[in-house]
Structures are given as structure tokens and as C-alpha cells.
PDB file of C-alpha atoms in Angstrom:
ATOM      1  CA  UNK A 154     -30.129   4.465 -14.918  1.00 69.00           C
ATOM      2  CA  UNK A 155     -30.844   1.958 -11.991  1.00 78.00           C
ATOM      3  CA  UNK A 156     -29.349  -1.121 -14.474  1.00 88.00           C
ATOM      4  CA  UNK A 157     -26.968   1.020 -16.509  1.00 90.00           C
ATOM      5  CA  UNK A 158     -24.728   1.804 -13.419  1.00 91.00           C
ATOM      6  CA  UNK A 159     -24.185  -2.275 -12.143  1.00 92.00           C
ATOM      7  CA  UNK A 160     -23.597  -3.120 -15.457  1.00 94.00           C
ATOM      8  CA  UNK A 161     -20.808  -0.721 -16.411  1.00 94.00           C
ATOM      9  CA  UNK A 162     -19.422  -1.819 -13.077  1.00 94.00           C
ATOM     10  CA  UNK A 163     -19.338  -5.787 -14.224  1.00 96.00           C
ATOM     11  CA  UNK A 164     -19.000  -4.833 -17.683  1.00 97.00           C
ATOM     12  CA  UNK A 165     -16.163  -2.787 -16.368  1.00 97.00           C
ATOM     13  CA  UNK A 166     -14.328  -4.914 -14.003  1.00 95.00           C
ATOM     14  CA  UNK A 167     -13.841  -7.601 -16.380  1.00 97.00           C
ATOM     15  CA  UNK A 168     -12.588  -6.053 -19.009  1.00 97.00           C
ATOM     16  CA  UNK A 169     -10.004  -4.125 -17.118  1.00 96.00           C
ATOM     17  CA  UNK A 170      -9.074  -7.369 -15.110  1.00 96.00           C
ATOM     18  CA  UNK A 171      -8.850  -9.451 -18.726  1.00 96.00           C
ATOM     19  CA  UNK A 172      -6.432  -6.260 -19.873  1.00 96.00           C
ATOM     20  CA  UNK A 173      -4.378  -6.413 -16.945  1.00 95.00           C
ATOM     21  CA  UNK A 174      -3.552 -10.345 -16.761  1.00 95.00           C
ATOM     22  CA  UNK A 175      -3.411 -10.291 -20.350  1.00 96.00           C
ATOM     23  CA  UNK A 176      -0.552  -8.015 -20.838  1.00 92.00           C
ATOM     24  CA  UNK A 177       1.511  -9.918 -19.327  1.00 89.00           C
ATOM     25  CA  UNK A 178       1.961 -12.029 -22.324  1.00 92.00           C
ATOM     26  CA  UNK A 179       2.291  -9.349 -24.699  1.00 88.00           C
ATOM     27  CA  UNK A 180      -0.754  -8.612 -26.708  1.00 92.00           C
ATOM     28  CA  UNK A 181      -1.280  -5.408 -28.507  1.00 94.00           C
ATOM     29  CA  UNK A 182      -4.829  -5.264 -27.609  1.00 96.00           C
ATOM     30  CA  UNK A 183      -4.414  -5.601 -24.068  1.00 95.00           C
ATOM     31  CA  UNK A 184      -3.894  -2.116 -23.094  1.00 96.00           C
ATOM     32  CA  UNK A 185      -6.798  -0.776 -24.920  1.00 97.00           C
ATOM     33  CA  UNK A 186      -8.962  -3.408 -23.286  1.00 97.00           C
ATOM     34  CA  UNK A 187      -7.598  -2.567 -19.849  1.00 97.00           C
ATOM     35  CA  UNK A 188      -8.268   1.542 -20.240  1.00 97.00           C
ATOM     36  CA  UNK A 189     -11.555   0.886 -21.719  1.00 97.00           C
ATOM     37  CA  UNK A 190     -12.683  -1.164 -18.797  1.00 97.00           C
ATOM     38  CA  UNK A 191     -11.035   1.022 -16.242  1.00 97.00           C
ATOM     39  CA  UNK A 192     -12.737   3.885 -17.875  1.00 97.00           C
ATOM     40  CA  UNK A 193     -16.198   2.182 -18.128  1.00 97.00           C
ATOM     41  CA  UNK A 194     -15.704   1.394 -14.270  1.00 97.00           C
ATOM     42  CA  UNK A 195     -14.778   4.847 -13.085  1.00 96.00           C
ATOM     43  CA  UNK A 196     -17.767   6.161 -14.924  1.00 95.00           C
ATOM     44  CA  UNK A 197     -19.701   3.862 -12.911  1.00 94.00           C
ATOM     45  CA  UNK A 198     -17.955   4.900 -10.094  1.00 93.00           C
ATOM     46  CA  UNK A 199     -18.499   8.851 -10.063  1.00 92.00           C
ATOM     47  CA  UNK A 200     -22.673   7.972 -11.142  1.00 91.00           C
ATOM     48  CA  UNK A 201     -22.843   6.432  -8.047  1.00 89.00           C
ATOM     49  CA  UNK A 202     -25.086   8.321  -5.327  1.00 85.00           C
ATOM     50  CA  UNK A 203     -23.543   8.793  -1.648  1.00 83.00           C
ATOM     51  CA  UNK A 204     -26.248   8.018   1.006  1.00 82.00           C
ATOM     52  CA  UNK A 205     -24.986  10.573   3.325  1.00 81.00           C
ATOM     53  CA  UNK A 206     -23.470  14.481   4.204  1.00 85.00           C
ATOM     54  CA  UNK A 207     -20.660  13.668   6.581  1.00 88.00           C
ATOM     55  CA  UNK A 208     -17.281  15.034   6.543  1.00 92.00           C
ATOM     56  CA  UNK A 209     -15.263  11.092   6.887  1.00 93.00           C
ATOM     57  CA  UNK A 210     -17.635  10.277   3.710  1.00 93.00           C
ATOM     58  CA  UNK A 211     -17.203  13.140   1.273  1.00 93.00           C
ATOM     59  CA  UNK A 212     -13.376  12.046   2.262  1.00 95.00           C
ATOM     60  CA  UNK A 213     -13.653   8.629   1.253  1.00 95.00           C
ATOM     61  CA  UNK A 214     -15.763   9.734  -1.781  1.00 94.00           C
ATOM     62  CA  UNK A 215     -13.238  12.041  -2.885  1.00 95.00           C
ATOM     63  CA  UNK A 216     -10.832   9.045  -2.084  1.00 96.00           C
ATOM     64  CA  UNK A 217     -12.773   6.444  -4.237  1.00 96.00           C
ATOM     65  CA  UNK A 218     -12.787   8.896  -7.245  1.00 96.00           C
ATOM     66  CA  UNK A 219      -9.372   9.306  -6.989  1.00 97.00           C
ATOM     67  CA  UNK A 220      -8.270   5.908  -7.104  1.00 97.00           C
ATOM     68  CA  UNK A 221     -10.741   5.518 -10.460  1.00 96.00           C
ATOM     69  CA  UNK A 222      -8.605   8.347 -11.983  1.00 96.00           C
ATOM     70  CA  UNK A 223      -5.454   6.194 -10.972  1.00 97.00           C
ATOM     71  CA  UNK A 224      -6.944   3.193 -12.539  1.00 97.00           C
ATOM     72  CA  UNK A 225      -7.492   5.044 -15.570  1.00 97.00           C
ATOM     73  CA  UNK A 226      -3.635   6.229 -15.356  1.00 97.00           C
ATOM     74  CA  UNK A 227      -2.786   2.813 -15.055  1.00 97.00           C
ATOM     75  CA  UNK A 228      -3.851   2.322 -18.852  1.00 95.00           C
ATOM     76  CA  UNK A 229      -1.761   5.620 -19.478  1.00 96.00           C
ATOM     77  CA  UNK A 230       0.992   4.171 -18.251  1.00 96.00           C
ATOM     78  CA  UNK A 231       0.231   0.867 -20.435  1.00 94.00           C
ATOM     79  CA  UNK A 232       1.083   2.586 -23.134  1.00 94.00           C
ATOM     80  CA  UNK A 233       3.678   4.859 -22.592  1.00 94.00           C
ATOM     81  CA  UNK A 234       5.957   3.221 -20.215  1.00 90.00           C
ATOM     82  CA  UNK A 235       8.210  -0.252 -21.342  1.00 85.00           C
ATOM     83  CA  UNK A 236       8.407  -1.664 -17.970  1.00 84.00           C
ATOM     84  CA  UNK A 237       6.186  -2.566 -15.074  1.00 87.00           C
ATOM     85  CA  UNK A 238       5.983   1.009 -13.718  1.00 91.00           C
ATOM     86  CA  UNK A 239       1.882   0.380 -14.669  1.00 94.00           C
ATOM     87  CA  UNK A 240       1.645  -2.269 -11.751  1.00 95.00           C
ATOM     88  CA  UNK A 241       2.977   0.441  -9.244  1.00 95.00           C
ATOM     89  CA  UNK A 242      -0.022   2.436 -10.215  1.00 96.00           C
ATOM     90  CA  UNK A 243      -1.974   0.155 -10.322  1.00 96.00           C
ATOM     91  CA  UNK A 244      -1.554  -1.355  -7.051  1.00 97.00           C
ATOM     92  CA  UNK A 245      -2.531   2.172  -5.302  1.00 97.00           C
ATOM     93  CA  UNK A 246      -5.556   2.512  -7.159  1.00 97.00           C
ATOM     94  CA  UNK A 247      -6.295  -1.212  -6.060  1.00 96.00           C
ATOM     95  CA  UNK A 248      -5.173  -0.433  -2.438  1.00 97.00           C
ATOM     96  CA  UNK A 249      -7.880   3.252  -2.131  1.00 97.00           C
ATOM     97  CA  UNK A 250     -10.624   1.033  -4.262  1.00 96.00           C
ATOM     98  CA  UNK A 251     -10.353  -1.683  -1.694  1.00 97.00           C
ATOM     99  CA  UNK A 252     -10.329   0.427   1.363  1.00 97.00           C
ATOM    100  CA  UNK A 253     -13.535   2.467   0.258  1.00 96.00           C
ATOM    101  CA  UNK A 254     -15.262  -0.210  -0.850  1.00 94.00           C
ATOM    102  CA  UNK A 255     -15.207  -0.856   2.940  1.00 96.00           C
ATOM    103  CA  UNK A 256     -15.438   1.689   4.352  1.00 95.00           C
ATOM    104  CA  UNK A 257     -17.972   3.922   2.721  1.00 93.00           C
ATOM    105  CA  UNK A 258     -21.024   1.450   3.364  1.00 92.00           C
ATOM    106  CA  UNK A 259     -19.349   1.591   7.331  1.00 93.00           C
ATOM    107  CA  UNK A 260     -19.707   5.436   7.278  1.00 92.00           C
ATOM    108  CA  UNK A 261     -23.251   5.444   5.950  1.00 90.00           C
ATOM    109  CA  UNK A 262     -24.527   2.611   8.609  1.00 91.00           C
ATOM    110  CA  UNK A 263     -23.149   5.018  11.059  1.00 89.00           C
ATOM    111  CA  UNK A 264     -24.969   8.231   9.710  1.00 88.00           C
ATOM    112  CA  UNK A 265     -28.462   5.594   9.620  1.00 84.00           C
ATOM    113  CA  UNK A 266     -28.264   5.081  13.320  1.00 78.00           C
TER     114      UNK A 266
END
């Protein structure tokens, strides 16, 4: 379980990155490379242990999990939707990924000391 978790994050990451810029141009597969990747990486995301018990990190946890479910939306909205409304989506799910990415590791250095 130690390797399986890092690698569905790369694994992950990269296909849901390829999806994304790929769209762009148009190609049918796109979409179902995108969700596949964003699913693999939220998977990764909620099997990832929290090294901690305080209230600003079950926050941020709760936080991080819920900008994987947006990134999973965001291949929803892939399919359903004709315009860009997926990069809207997408960029929130970006934004909350970003911001507990820094933040977590900040709270649990905190709760060491």
C-alpha cells in the first residue's frame, strides 16, 4: 500500500493533466482520459493518512477531499456541457488542491512541536 498510493498520485496527475490540455483540440478520448486520472488521483487522495487530530486539519482534510470530488466533476462537466463551463470547475478544485497541499504539512509541523 506504501507504493500503490504515490503511484496512483503520478499515475494520476498525468493523465488528468494530458486530458485537460488535450481537449482543447478536440479529441474524443480526452475526457475519458481526464476523469480517469482525476479519479485515480482522488483515490489517492482520500488513502492518504493525516498525521494529526486538530480541528484546522480535519478542516483542510475535509477541504482537500472536496476539491478531489470537484476534480472529478470537472470530467462530468467534460462531457455534458459544450462550452468551457469545465475550466470554471476546474480552476476551484485547482485553487483548494493548491492551498492544502500547503497547508496541511504546515498544520502537522505545528501539532509535532
Amino acid at each position: 500500500m506504501k507504493q500503490l498510493v504515490p503511484a496512483l498520485f503520478v499515475v494520476g496527475a498525468i493523465m488528468a493533466l494530458t486530458g485537460a490540455a488535450v481537449f482543447i483540440t478536440g479529441w474524443i478520448y480526452a475526457p475519458y482520459i481526464y476523469t480517469i486520472g482525476a479519479g485515480l488521483f482522488a483515490l489517492a487522495q482520500v488513502n492518504t493518512p493525516v498525521k494529526g487530530k486538530g480541528k484546522t486539519l480535519k478542516r483542510l482534510r475535509i477541504q482537500q477531499i472536496f476539491g478531489a470530488l470537484a476534480l472529478i466533476l470537472t470530467g462530468a462537466f467534460m462531457f455534458t456541457t459544450r462550452g468551457n463551463e469545465w475550466i470554471a470547475c476546474l480552476t476551484v478544485a485547482a485553487i483548494l488542491e493548491l492551498y492544502t497541499a500547503f497547508r496541511i504539512p504546515q498544520e502537522e509541523e505545528k501539532e509535532r512541536a
